[in-house]
Short mmCIF file of C-alpha atoms in Angstrom, two decimals:
data_model
loop_
_atom_site.label_atom_id
_atom_site.label_comp_id
_atom_site.label_asym_id
_atom_site.label_seq_id
_atom_site.Cartn_x
_atom_site.Cartn_y
_atom_site.Cartn_z
CA MET A 1 0.01 0.02 0.05
CA ALA A 2 2.74 2.49 0.79
CA CYS A 3 4.30 1.99 -2.61
CA GLY A 4 0.89 2.70 -4.40
CA ARG A 5 0.29 5.80 -2.20
CA THR A 6 3.61 7.25 -2.99
CA ARG A 7 2.99 6.71 -6.72
CA ARG A 8 -0.41 8.62 -6.65
CA LEU A 9 0.97 11.58 -4.75
CA ARG A 10 3.88 11.89 -7.21
CA ILE A 11 1.52 11.91 -10.27
CA VAL A 12 -0.75 14.74 -8.80
CA ALA A 13 2.21 16.87 -8.03
CA ALA A 14 3.41 16.52 -11.55
CA ALA A 15 0.10 17.99 -12.68
CA GLY A 16 0.77 21.14 -10.77
CA GLY A 17 -2.14 21.24 -8.26
CA LYS A 18 -3.11 20.63 -4.71
CA ILE A 19 -5.74 18.16 -3.77
CA ARG A 20 -7.90 18.30 -0.66
CA ARG A 21 -9.26 14.95 0.17
CA ARG A 22 -12.41 13.80 1.76
CA LYS A 23 -12.20 11.12 4.40
CA ASP A 24 -14.58 8.98 2.37
CA GLY A 25 -12.40 9.14 -0.77
CA GLY A 26 -14.94 11.18 -2.72
CA PRO A 27 -14.35 14.29 -4.86
CA PRO A 28 -13.03 17.47 -3.15
CA PRO A 29 -15.58 19.66 -1.58
CA SER A 30 -14.62 22.70 -3.59
CA SER A 31 -15.95 22.83 -7.14
CA GLY A 32 -12.83 24.58 -8.28
CA ASP A 33 -10.94 21.46 -7.70
CA GLU A 34 -13.17 19.25 -9.90
CA ASP A 35 -11.05 19.68 -12.92
CA MET A 36 -7.94 18.68 -11.00
CA TRP A 37 -9.81 15.66 -9.57
CA ARG A 38 -10.89 14.37 -12.97
CA LEU A 39 -7.33 14.75 -14.20
CA HIS A 40 -6.16 12.80 -11.11
CA GLN A 41 -8.57 9.99 -11.83
CA GLU A 42 -7.54 9.73 -15.43
CA LEU A 43 -3.86 9.45 -14.55
CA LEU A 44 -4.61 6.79 -11.97
CA ASP A 45 -6.50 4.75 -14.66
CA GLN A 46 -3.48 4.69 -17.08
CA PRO A 47 -1.02 1.79 -16.98
CA ALA A 48 2.38 2.45 -15.42
CA PRO A 49 4.98 3.48 -17.94
CA PRO A 50 7.58 0.74 -18.89
CA PRO A 51 10.93 1.01 -17.18
CA PRO A 52 13.53 2.70 -19.39
CA PRO A 53 15.59 0.32 -21.51
CA GLN A 54 18.73 -1.04 -19.93
CA PRO A 55 21.96 -0.63 -21.97
CA GLN A 56 22.97 -3.90 -23.61
CA PRO A 57 26.38 -5.29 -22.71
CA GLN A 58 28.94 -4.71 -25.44
CA GLU A 59 30.34 -7.89 -27.02
CA GLN A 60 33.90 -8.31 -26.00
CA GLU A 61 36.29 -9.19 -28.76
CA VAL A 62 37.70 -12.64 -27.88
CA THR A 63 41.36 -13.11 -28.60
CA PRO A 64 41.74 -16.60 -30.25
CA LEU A 65 43.86 -19.01 -28.17
CA ALA A 66 46.65 -20.93 -29.78
CA PRO A 67 45.64 -24.53 -30.54
CA ALA A 68 46.55 -26.98 -27.73
CA ALA A 69 49.51 -29.05 -28.38
CA PRO A 70 48.39 -32.60 -29.47
CA GLN A 71 48.28 -34.99 -26.57
CA GLU A 72 50.55 -38.01 -26.49
CA PRO A 73 48.38 -41.03 -27.44
CA VAL A 74 47.74 -43.13 -24.38
CA LYS A 75 49.45 -46.53 -24.74
CA PRO A 76 47.60 -49.60 -23.65
CA PRO A 77 48.96 -51.31 -20.55
CA ASN A 78 51.30 -54.11 -21.40
CA PRO A 79 52.84 -56.35 -18.70
CA ASN A 80 55.53 -57.17 -21.16
CA ALA A 81 56.37 -53.63 -22.08
CA MET A 82 60.09 -53.14 -22.77
CA ASN A 83 62.62 -50.74 -24.03
CA ILE A 84 63.30 -51.90 -27.62
CA VAL A 85 66.13 -50.62 -29.88
CA PHE A 86 65.94 -51.55 -33.52
CA VAL A 87 69.24 -51.21 -35.50
CA GLY A 88 69.52 -51.40 -39.31
CA SER A 89 71.46 -50.09 -42.19
CA GLU A 90 68.34 -48.55 -43.84
CA CYS A 91 64.97 -47.18 -42.69
CA ALA A 92 62.28 -45.94 -44.90
CA PRO A 93 61.25 -43.30 -45.79
CA TRP A 94 64.71 -41.86 -45.12
CA SER A 95 66.71 -44.64 -46.72
CA LYS A 96 65.61 -47.82 -48.55
CA THR A 97 66.80 -50.29 -51.07
CA GLY A 98 64.26 -53.13 -50.28
CA GLY A 99 62.11 -54.85 -47.70
CA LEU A 100 64.57 -54.17 -44.83
CA GLY A 101 63.75 -50.39 -45.07
CA ASP A 102 60.07 -51.09 -44.96
CA VAL A 103 60.34 -53.38 -41.90
CA MET A 104 62.44 -50.79 -40.00
CA GLN A 105 59.76 -48.16 -40.65
CA ALA A 106 56.64 -50.28 -39.90
CA LEU A 107 57.47 -52.87 -37.27
CA PRO A 108 58.76 -50.42 -34.63
CA LYS A 109 55.43 -48.52 -35.01
CA ALA A 110 53.46 -51.73 -34.39
CA LEU A 111 55.45 -52.45 -31.27
CA ALA A 112 55.10 -48.93 -29.94
CA ALA A 113 51.30 -49.29 -30.40
CA ARG A 114 51.51 -52.29 -28.10
CA GLY A 115 52.86 -50.23 -25.30
CA HIS A 116 56.62 -50.62 -25.68
CA ARG A 117 59.13 -47.73 -25.70
CA VAL A 118 60.83 -48.14 -29.23
CA MET A 119 63.93 -46.60 -30.69
CA CYS A 120 64.99 -47.07 -34.33
CA ILE A 121 68.62 -46.35 -35.17
CA ALA A 122 69.97 -46.06 -38.75
CA PRO A 123 72.86 -44.01 -40.39
CA ARG A 124 72.28 -40.42 -41.45
CA TYR A 125 73.11 -40.64 -45.19
CA LYS A 126 71.74 -37.24 -45.97
CA CYS A 127 70.46 -34.09 -44.31
CA TYR A 128 66.99 -35.11 -43.16
CA ASP A 129 64.61 -32.14 -42.75
CA ASP A 130 62.47 -33.73 -40.15
CA ALA A 131 65.37 -34.99 -37.88
CA TRP A 132 66.90 -32.53 -35.45
CA GLU A 133 70.44 -32.53 -33.95
CA THR A 134 70.48 -33.56 -30.37
CA GLY A 135 73.69 -31.72 -29.54
CA VAL A 136 75.15 -35.03 -28.26
CA ARG A 137 78.72 -35.82 -29.51
CA HIS A 138 80.14 -39.06 -28.53
CA ARG A 139 83.62 -40.66 -29.02
CA MET A 140 84.21 -44.30 -29.51
CA ARG A 141 87.07 -46.68 -30.61
CA VAL A 142 86.08 -48.09 -34.03
CA TYR A 143 88.26 -49.93 -36.60
CA ASP A 144 91.40 -49.36 -34.52
CA SER A 145 90.82 -45.60 -34.57
CA ASP A 146 89.10 -42.88 -32.49
CA GLN A 147 85.85 -41.74 -34.00
CA GLU A 148 83.26 -39.10 -32.97
CA VAL A 149 79.62 -39.41 -33.93
CA GLY A 150 76.57 -37.20 -33.49
CA PHE A 151 73.05 -38.13 -33.13
CA PHE A 152 69.90 -36.73 -34.81
CA HIS A 153 66.38 -37.35 -33.63
CA ALA A 154 62.87 -37.49 -35.07
CA TYR A 155 59.70 -38.69 -33.22
CA GLN A 156 57.08 -40.18 -35.35
CA ASP A 157 54.05 -42.51 -34.70
CA GLY A 158 55.23 -43.23 -31.09
CA VAL A 159 58.84 -44.14 -32.27
CA ASP A 160 62.13 -42.45 -31.63
CA TYR A 161 64.10 -42.51 -34.82
CA VAL A 162 67.82 -41.80 -34.20
CA PHE A 163 70.24 -41.21 -36.91
CA ILE A 164 74.12 -41.76 -36.54
CA ASP A 165 75.92 -38.66 -37.88
CA HIS A 166 79.41 -39.36 -39.24
CA SER A 167 81.26 -38.33 -42.45
CA SER A 168 81.49 -41.89 -43.63
CA TYR A 169 77.62 -42.05 -44.09
CA LEU A 170 77.02 -38.70 -45.71
CA HIS A 171 76.50 -38.66 -49.47
CA TRP A 172 75.92 -42.49 -49.57
CA GLY A 173 72.13 -42.00 -49.61
CA ASP A 174 71.82 -43.06 -53.18
CA ASN A 175 74.14 -46.02 -52.86
CA ILE A 176 74.04 -47.03 -49.20
CA TYR A 177 76.05 -50.19 -49.67
CA GLY A 178 78.56 -48.65 -52.02
CA GLY A 179 82.32 -48.38 -51.66
CA SER A 180 84.98 -50.90 -50.91
CA ARG A 181 84.58 -53.94 -48.66
CA GLU A 182 86.66 -52.18 -46.08
CA GLU A 183 84.53 -48.96 -46.24
CA VAL A 184 81.27 -50.95 -45.85
CA LEU A 185 82.59 -52.96 -43.00
CA PHE A 186 83.84 -49.83 -41.21
CA ARG A 187 80.29 -48.22 -41.51
CA CYS A 188 78.74 -51.40 -40.20
CA ALA A 189 80.96 -51.61 -37.16
CA LEU A 190 80.54 -47.87 -36.44
CA LEU A 191 76.71 -48.31 -36.64
CA SER A 192 76.72 -51.27 -34.26
CA LYS A 193 78.90 -49.50 -31.69
CA ALA A 194 77.05 -46.18 -31.87
CA ALA A 195 73.73 -48.05 -31.40
CA LEU A 196 75.02 -49.77 -28.33
CA GLU A 197 76.00 -46.39 -26.83
CA ALA A 198 72.72 -44.58 -27.76
CA PRO A 199 70.50 -45.75 -24.94
CA TRP A 200 72.89 -44.28 -22.53
CA VAL A 201 73.70 -40.94 -24.18
CA VAL A 202 70.81 -39.88 -26.41
CA PRO A 203 67.91 -38.12 -24.57
CA CYS A 204 64.59 -38.95 -26.30
CA GLY A 205 61.65 -36.93 -24.94
CA GLY A 206 63.96 -35.66 -22.22
CA ALA A 207 65.16 -38.97 -20.89
CA VAL A 208 67.61 -41.62 -22.07
CA TYR A 209 66.51 -45.22 -22.40
CA GLY A 210 68.99 -46.55 -20.01
CA GLU A 211 69.95 -50.18 -19.77
CA ASP A 212 66.99 -51.55 -17.71
CA ASN A 213 64.50 -53.81 -19.51
CA LEU A 214 66.40 -53.40 -22.73
CA VAL A 215 66.41 -55.50 -25.95
CA PHE A 216 68.46 -54.68 -29.04
CA VAL A 217 67.01 -55.94 -32.40
CA ALA A 218 69.75 -56.20 -35.05
CA ASN A 219 68.97 -56.76 -38.69
CA ASP A 220 70.98 -58.96 -41.17
CA TRP A 221 74.85 -59.02 -41.36
CA HIS A 222 75.18 -55.21 -41.40
CA THR A 223 74.50 -55.18 -37.70
CA SER A 224 75.49 -58.70 -36.77
CA LEU A 225 78.41 -57.30 -34.90
CA LEU A 226 76.00 -55.81 -32.41
CA PRO A 227 75.12 -59.10 -30.62
CA PHE A 228 78.84 -59.94 -30.52
CA TYR A 229 79.90 -56.42 -29.18
CA LEU A 230 77.05 -56.58 -26.57
CA GLN A 231 78.54 -59.76 -25.19
CA ALA A 232 82.35 -59.19 -25.60
CA HIS A 233 82.66 -55.43 -24.95
CA TYR A 234 79.89 -54.91 -22.40
CA ARG A 235 78.34 -57.91 -20.65
CA ASP A 236 81.82 -59.59 -20.11
CA HIS A 237 82.79 -56.46 -18.29
CA GLY A 238 79.70 -56.01 -16.13
CA LYS A 239 77.84 -53.60 -18.28
CA TYR A 240 74.42 -54.15 -19.96
CA THR A 241 74.14 -57.13 -17.74
CA TYR A 242 70.42 -57.72 -18.31
CA ALA A 243 70.27 -56.29 -21.94
CA ARG A 244 69.48 -58.82 -24.60
CA SER A 245 69.86 -59.12 -28.40
CA VAL A 246 67.74 -60.51 -31.17
CA LEU A 247 68.98 -61.01 -34.74
CA VAL A 248 66.44 -60.77 -37.59
CA LEU A 249 67.37 -62.69 -40.83
CA HIS A 250 66.04 -60.94 -43.88
CA ASN A 251 68.60 -62.34 -46.38
CA ILE A 252 71.40 -64.63 -45.31
CA ALA A 253 73.00 -64.79 -48.78
CA HIS A 254 74.96 -61.67 -47.66
CA GLN A 255 77.09 -62.59 -44.59
CA GLY A 256 79.93 -60.00 -44.30
CA ARG A 257 82.63 -62.39 -45.32
CA GLY A 258 86.36 -61.27 -45.33
CA PRO A 259 89.93 -62.31 -44.49
CA MET A 260 90.56 -63.47 -40.89
CA ASP A 261 93.14 -60.70 -40.23
CA THR A 262 90.28 -58.16 -40.33
CA LEU A 263 89.35 -59.26 -36.82
CA ARG A 264 92.10 -57.10 -35.45
CA LEU A 265 90.35 -54.06 -36.84
CA LEU A 266 87.10 -55.13 -35.48
CA GLU A 267 88.58 -55.42 -31.86
CA VAL A 268 87.69 -59.09 -31.49
CA PRO A 269 89.26 -60.54 -28.31
CA GLU A 270 91.44 -63.59 -28.98
CA GLN A 271 89.05 -65.91 -27.16
CA TYR A 272 86.22 -65.11 -29.58
CA THR A 273 88.19 -65.62 -32.79
CA GLU A 274 86.63 -69.03 -33.57
CA LEU A 275 83.20 -67.44 -33.57
CA PHE A 276 84.02 -65.79 -36.86
CA ARG A 277 86.02 -68.61 -38.60
CA LEU A 278 84.22 -70.57 -41.20
CA ASP A 279 85.61 -72.98 -43.77
CA ASP A 280 83.14 -73.91 -46.37
CA PRO A 281 83.13 -74.90 -50.17
CA VAL A 282 81.69 -71.50 -51.04
CA GLY A 283 84.35 -69.13 -49.54
CA GLY A 284 87.04 -71.50 -48.04
CA GLU A 285 88.40 -70.35 -44.67
CA HIS A 286 87.23 -66.79 -43.92
CA MET A 287 85.77 -64.41 -41.31
CA ASN A 288 82.10 -64.54 -41.21
CA ILE A 289 80.39 -61.79 -39.27
CA MET A 290 76.75 -63.21 -39.54
CA MET A 291 78.03 -66.41 -38.07
CA ALA A 292 79.24 -64.57 -34.96
CA GLY A 293 75.99 -62.80 -34.71
CA VAL A 294 74.04 -66.00 -35.01
CA ILE A 295 76.02 -67.53 -32.08
CA THR A 296 75.96 -64.63 -29.80
CA ALA A 297 72.39 -63.39 -30.23
CA HIS A 298 69.98 -64.48 -27.54
CA ARG A 299 67.17 -65.09 -30.10
CA MET A 300 66.78 -65.10 -33.90
CA ILE A 301 63.78 -64.47 -36.15
CA ALA A 302 63.53 -65.41 -39.77
CA VAL A 303 61.14 -63.35 -41.85
CA SER A 304 58.88 -66.29 -42.63
CA HIS A 305 58.28 -69.75 -41.39
CA GLY A 306 59.58 -71.24 -44.67
CA TYR A 307 62.78 -69.17 -44.52
CA ALA A 308 63.51 -70.37 -41.04
CA TRP A 309 63.47 -73.98 -42.37
CA GLU A 310 65.43 -73.06 -45.51
CA CYS A 311 68.22 -71.44 -43.56
CA GLN A 312 68.89 -74.89 -42.10
CA THR A 313 69.25 -76.67 -45.43
CA GLN A 314 72.35 -77.00 -47.46
CA GLU A 315 70.64 -75.37 -50.50
CA GLY A 316 69.35 -72.32 -48.52
CA GLY A 317 71.93 -71.90 -45.86
CA TRP A 318 74.74 -70.39 -47.94
CA GLY A 319 77.31 -72.25 -46.00
CA LEU A 320 75.75 -71.53 -42.57
CA HIS A 321 73.14 -74.32 -42.52
CA GLY A 322 75.16 -76.31 -39.92
CA VAL A 323 75.36 -73.20 -37.65
CA PHE A 324 71.62 -72.63 -37.95
CA GLN A 325 70.91 -76.25 -37.19
CA ASP A 326 73.05 -75.98 -34.06
CA HIS A 327 71.07 -72.96 -32.95
CA ALA A 328 67.68 -73.86 -34.19
CA TRP A 329 66.31 -73.87 -30.59
CA LYS A 330 66.47 -70.07 -30.69
CA LEU A 331 65.19 -69.54 -34.29
CA ARG A 332 61.61 -68.76 -35.05
CA GLY A 333 59.89 -67.68 -38.28
CA VAL A 334 57.58 -64.74 -38.30
CA VAL A 335 55.94 -63.45 -41.54
CA ASN A 336 56.17 -59.76 -42.19
CA GLY A 337 53.21 -57.53 -42.45
CA ILE A 338 52.43 -54.34 -44.44
CA ASP A 339 51.84 -50.78 -43.36
CA TYR A 340 48.30 -49.92 -44.35
CA SER A 341 48.92 -46.24 -43.85
CA GLU A 342 51.14 -46.46 -46.92
CA TRP A 343 49.72 -49.48 -48.89
CA ASN A 344 45.96 -49.21 -48.92
CA PRO A 345 43.94 -48.95 -52.15
CA THR A 346 41.21 -47.17 -50.32
CA THR A 347 43.41 -44.11 -49.31
CA ASP A 348 46.51 -44.43 -51.58
CA PRO A 349 47.46 -40.76 -52.60
CA HIS A 350 49.15 -42.07 -55.80
CA LEU A 351 45.66 -43.13 -57.00
CA LYS A 352 43.99 -39.76 -56.70
CA THR A 353 45.20 -38.07 -59.91
CA ASP A 354 45.80 -38.77 -63.60
CA GLY A 355 42.64 -40.87 -64.04
CA TYR A 356 43.37 -43.37 -61.31
CA CYS A 357 40.92 -43.82 -58.39
CA ASN A 358 40.73 -45.26 -54.94
CA TYR A 359 38.80 -48.45 -54.31
CA ASP A 360 38.09 -51.27 -51.80
CA VAL A 361 36.78 -54.76 -51.75
CA ASP A 362 33.29 -53.55 -52.21
CA THR A 363 34.14 -51.38 -55.29
CA LEU A 364 36.60 -53.63 -56.93
CA ASP A 365 35.10 -52.88 -60.38
CA LYS A 366 36.97 -49.53 -60.11
CA LYS A 367 40.22 -51.34 -60.39
CA ASN A 368 39.77 -51.43 -64.13
CA GLN A 369 39.86 -47.60 -64.11
CA CYS A 370 43.30 -47.78 -62.58
CA LYS A 371 44.29 -50.34 -65.19
CA MET A 372 43.27 -48.02 -68.06
CA ALA A 373 44.92 -45.00 -66.43
CA LEU A 374 48.18 -46.97 -66.23
CA GLN A 375 47.97 -48.08 -69.88
CA LYS A 376 47.43 -44.45 -70.78
CA GLU A 377 50.21 -43.13 -68.66
CA LEU A 378 52.69 -45.74 -70.14
CA GLY A 379 51.49 -45.13 -73.75
CA LEU A 380 50.09 -48.67 -74.07
CA PRO A 381 46.82 -49.34 -75.91
CA VAL A 382 43.98 -48.61 -73.55
CA ASP A 383 41.84 -51.80 -73.19
CA ALA A 384 40.43 -53.09 -69.91
CA ASN A 385 40.05 -56.57 -71.49
CA ILE A 386 43.72 -57.16 -72.10
CA PRO A 387 45.47 -58.98 -69.34
CA MET A 388 48.20 -56.82 -67.75
CA LEU A 389 51.24 -58.52 -66.05
CA GLY A 390 53.66 -56.57 -63.75
CA PHE A 391 56.99 -57.08 -62.14
CA ILE A 392 58.41 -54.89 -59.45
CA GLY A 393 61.81 -55.66 -57.97
CA ARG A 394 65.50 -55.57 -57.88
CA LEU A 395 67.08 -56.87 -61.11
CA ASP A 396 69.36 -59.73 -59.98
CA TYR A 397 69.58 -63.50 -60.00
CA GLN A 398 67.49 -63.83 -56.80
CA LYS A 399 64.39 -62.13 -58.17
CA GLY A 400 64.28 -64.34 -61.29
CA VAL A 401 63.70 -61.46 -63.73
CA ASP A 402 65.91 -63.35 -66.19
CA LEU A 403 63.12 -66.12 -66.27
CA ILE A 404 60.69 -63.41 -67.61
CA ARG A 405 63.32 -62.39 -70.11
CA ASP A 406 63.90 -66.00 -71.30
CA ASN A 407 60.05 -66.55 -71.71
CA TYR A 408 59.39 -63.09 -73.23
CA GLU A 409 58.45 -64.32 -76.75
CA TRP A 410 55.90 -66.83 -75.35
CA LEU A 411 54.29 -64.06 -73.14
CA MET A 412 54.01 -61.66 -76.03
CA SER A 413 52.28 -64.36 -78.06
CA GLU A 414 49.62 -64.73 -75.46
CA ASN A 415 48.16 -61.17 -76.27
CA VAL A 416 49.11 -59.67 -72.82
CA GLN A 417 50.66 -56.38 -71.78
CA LEU A 418 53.82 -56.54 -69.67
CA VAL A 419 55.09 -53.82 -67.36
CA LEU A 420 58.47 -54.13 -65.51
CA LEU A 421 59.89 -51.72 -62.97
CA GLY A 422 63.38 -52.14 -61.31
CA SER A 423 67.09 -51.55 -61.39
CA GLY A 424 70.18 -53.65 -60.67
CA ARG A 425 72.47 -55.71 -62.79
CA ASP A 426 73.55 -53.93 -66.07
CA ASP A 427 72.67 -56.88 -68.30
CA LEU A 428 69.13 -57.16 -66.88
CA GLU A 429 68.61 -53.38 -67.20
CA THR A 430 69.56 -53.80 -70.85
CA ALA A 431 67.04 -56.72 -71.16
CA LEU A 432 64.23 -54.44 -69.92
CA ARG A 433 65.05 -51.90 -72.51
CA ASP A 434 65.30 -54.50 -75.21
CA MET A 435 61.95 -56.09 -74.36
CA GLU A 436 60.27 -52.72 -74.57
CA SER A 437 61.82 -51.83 -77.92
CA ARG A 438 60.93 -55.23 -79.48
CA ASN A 439 57.16 -54.81 -78.72
CA SER A 440 56.52 -51.18 -77.81
CA ASN A 441 52.76 -51.68 -78.08
CA LYS A 442 52.76 -54.46 -75.46
CA CYS A 443 55.76 -53.94 -73.13
CA ARG A 444 57.16 -51.24 -70.95
CA GLY A 445 60.56 -51.67 -69.10
CA TRP A 446 61.06 -48.82 -66.51
CA VAL A 447 64.68 -48.97 -65.48
CA GLY A 448 65.06 -47.29 -62.09
CA PHE A 449 62.63 -47.01 -59.28
CA SER A 450 59.55 -44.80 -58.57
CA VAL A 451 57.51 -45.13 -55.52
CA LYS A 452 54.50 -43.62 -57.24
CA MET A 453 54.80 -45.93 -60.21
CA ALA A 454 55.18 -49.00 -57.91
CA HIS A 455 51.86 -48.19 -56.25
CA ARG A 456 50.23 -47.55 -59.71
CA ILE A 457 51.60 -50.78 -61.23
CA THR A 458 50.32 -52.71 -58.13
CA ALA A 459 46.82 -51.22 -58.53
CA GLY A 460 46.66 -51.34 -62.30
CA CYS A 461 47.95 -54.81 -63.11
CA ASP A 462 45.83 -57.99 -63.04
CA ILE A 463 48.73 -60.18 -62.10
CA LEU A 464 52.04 -59.56 -60.31
CA MET A 465 54.84 -61.91 -61.21
CA MET A 466 57.40 -62.96 -58.59
CA PRO A 467 59.54 -65.76 -59.97
CA SER A 468 62.12 -65.41 -57.10
CA ARG A 469 64.64 -68.29 -56.81
CA PHE A 470 64.64 -67.69 -53.12
CA GLU A 471 62.66 -65.10 -51.15
CA PRO A 472 63.03 -64.91 -47.30
CA CYS A 473 59.63 -63.23 -46.95
CA GLY A 474 58.70 -60.83 -49.72
CA LEU A 475 56.43 -57.76 -49.52
CA ASN A 476 55.24 -57.20 -53.06
CA GLN A 477 53.02 -60.18 -52.98
CA LEU A 478 51.37 -58.87 -49.81
CA TYR A 479 50.93 -55.40 -51.44
CA ALA A 480 49.40 -57.14 -54.45
CA MET A 481 46.91 -59.03 -52.41
CA ALA A 482 45.88 -55.91 -50.59
CA TYR A 483 45.25 -54.22 -53.91
CA GLY A 484 43.17 -57.09 -55.50
CA THR A 485 46.06 -58.02 -57.78
CA VAL A 486 46.75 -61.74 -58.07
CA PRO A 487 50.40 -62.78 -57.16
CA VAL A 488 51.86 -65.58 -59.33
CA VAL A 489 54.89 -66.67 -57.22
CA HIS A 490 57.66 -69.35 -56.99
CA ALA A 491 56.84 -71.55 -53.94
CA VAL A 492 59.83 -70.50 -51.88
CA GLY A 493 60.49 -69.01 -48.47
CA GLY A 494 57.85 -66.37 -47.44
CA LEU A 495 56.09 -66.64 -50.85
CA ARG A 496 54.99 -70.24 -50.11
CA ASP A 497 53.83 -69.08 -46.60
CA THR A 498 51.64 -66.13 -47.80
CA VAL A 499 50.32 -67.10 -51.21
CA LYS A 500 48.20 -70.27 -50.88
CA PRO A 501 47.51 -72.45 -53.94
CA PHE A 502 44.00 -72.39 -55.15
CA ASN A 503 41.89 -75.38 -54.02
CA PRO A 504 38.69 -75.92 -56.18
CA PHE A 505 37.19 -78.33 -53.76
CA ASP A 506 36.85 -75.89 -50.82
CA ASN A 507 37.27 -72.71 -52.78
CA SER A 508 40.34 -71.60 -50.81
CA GLY A 509 43.71 -70.17 -51.80
CA MET A 510 44.72 -67.17 -53.73
CA GLY A 511 45.09 -68.15 -57.32
CA ARG A 512 42.84 -67.92 -60.39
CA GLY A 513 41.91 -64.27 -60.05
CA LEU A 514 40.26 -64.67 -56.64
CA GLN A 515 40.98 -61.02 -55.83
CA VAL A 516 38.35 -60.65 -53.13
CA ARG A 517 39.91 -63.34 -50.92
CA GLY A 518 43.21 -61.63 -51.07
CA MET A 519 41.94 -58.24 -50.11
CA GLN A 520 39.88 -59.68 -47.19
CA GLN A 521 43.02 -60.94 -45.49
CA ASP A 522 44.44 -59.08 -42.50
CA LEU A 523 48.05 -58.41 -43.79
CA SER A 524 48.84 -55.77 -41.10
CA TRP A 525 51.80 -55.72 -38.81
CA GLU A 526 49.64 -56.12 -35.66
CA HIS A 527 49.79 -59.94 -35.70
CA ALA A 528 53.50 -60.03 -36.53
CA ALA A 529 54.28 -57.53 -33.77
CA GLU A 530 52.58 -59.79 -31.27
CA GLN A 531 54.71 -62.73 -32.27
CA TYR A 532 57.89 -60.47 -32.16
CA GLU A 533 56.98 -59.49 -28.67
CA ASP A 534 56.83 -63.17 -27.69
CA VAL A 535 60.36 -63.73 -29.00
CA LEU A 536 61.60 -60.56 -27.23
CA VAL A 537 60.13 -61.82 -23.95
CA GLN A 538 61.88 -65.12 -24.44
CA ALA A 539 65.20 -63.36 -25.00
CA LYS A 540 64.55 -61.09 -22.00
CA PHE A 541 64.44 -64.09 -19.61
CA GLN A 542 67.18 -66.07 -21.26
CA TRP A 543 70.29 -66.46 -19.07
#
């Protein structure tokens, strides 16, 4: 009531008059005040005026914040988690001549995804834009001389990639196994010794790996000195007592052979001399670095089940079959996988231009579009109905490209197109050029190597030929199956393990154009990484 009374009095005052009230609330006694009374009543009957508008708050200009740093992916808990150090002479995409480079790139990522801390060590052959100098310089005794190395570091996909910096590596990027036998051996010894020091001196993510829970994974003869050095130069002297080594066999045809007097330069203690001595019909008495690695490694992995068996045969052991037989208890075959982030027809960036297209198992009919795009790019007659055969690989005796050369006339008589990509022996490079010149409307021989063309040939061809005389594992047949291209292979090593013959009774196997079955396989590294982990655990608990 008080608030209403105050309002009425304020309104009358604004009208400029005095009002005498009667006790009963009626009109004022004086007739002179009637007009004022009526005005008063009219004002009381009107609605109250709305409140004045309140000023709207001004929008504040928001300064954009910098994007948050990407969070480290959470690794799954793994009771077997270890510190794993891969060591190899090549590592894709920085350096590569064959399957070893692919394995060094993909397998460490698969193991890191399983919760392990993984370092991958390779030489720094060139200036890599994505690898940064750590500032660490380290001196070592190598090849009977004092040497200083540096370390460059890159972190990708959960893996620490460490590159050994030394003048002997630079400028060999285009021919990483080039030079004299002594030069190659020096680079291999330097790599093995620098890799053994890296867990102690190279900070990755602010902390060194140290020697606890540590397993080194050496690859082929180029790093076969690492298991030996680990034992003779460290464990025998109370260092790296609990560190272990695993030797992966990609191709035992190359073993690091040389004269026995080279052992002095390699700093081999006298009591270990016999680990290197091999007398066989192939090389006579000589120093054999791979043999020493086989004997001193805690475990070995061959890159397929078939290759693990072949290594122990006189035909496939290359003089070391007896050594492999003696150490068969620590040898296991594990088939390689493929990196689907790089080899996947659904996402392959090399199939997005020039008439090519991405496809999967449900859109396999699009593969013909890639075939016709390949024909057009190579200048061959464009016809989706002509069978197209491909070969991708190193031009040497192992890969059997000479068998294609020797059967060339018959192939051409079958009304097919033939595409070959590779480099190697001079006579086989000449054969590729000759085959093209003799049937330029049916054959193309690309001497050299192109990553883009390798992807496009794999996608565009109907059949990929792999007439290898021996093949420890092979990757091209895995790539082919992932792309719906039928691999026709020689049943050796890993080719026999991965490409199953067609069985018409239960409709199994890979042959006869059964592209869908090939594409539906899980060819990833995930399964192989699980098996590698099992071997590493066995090595860890070996005494």
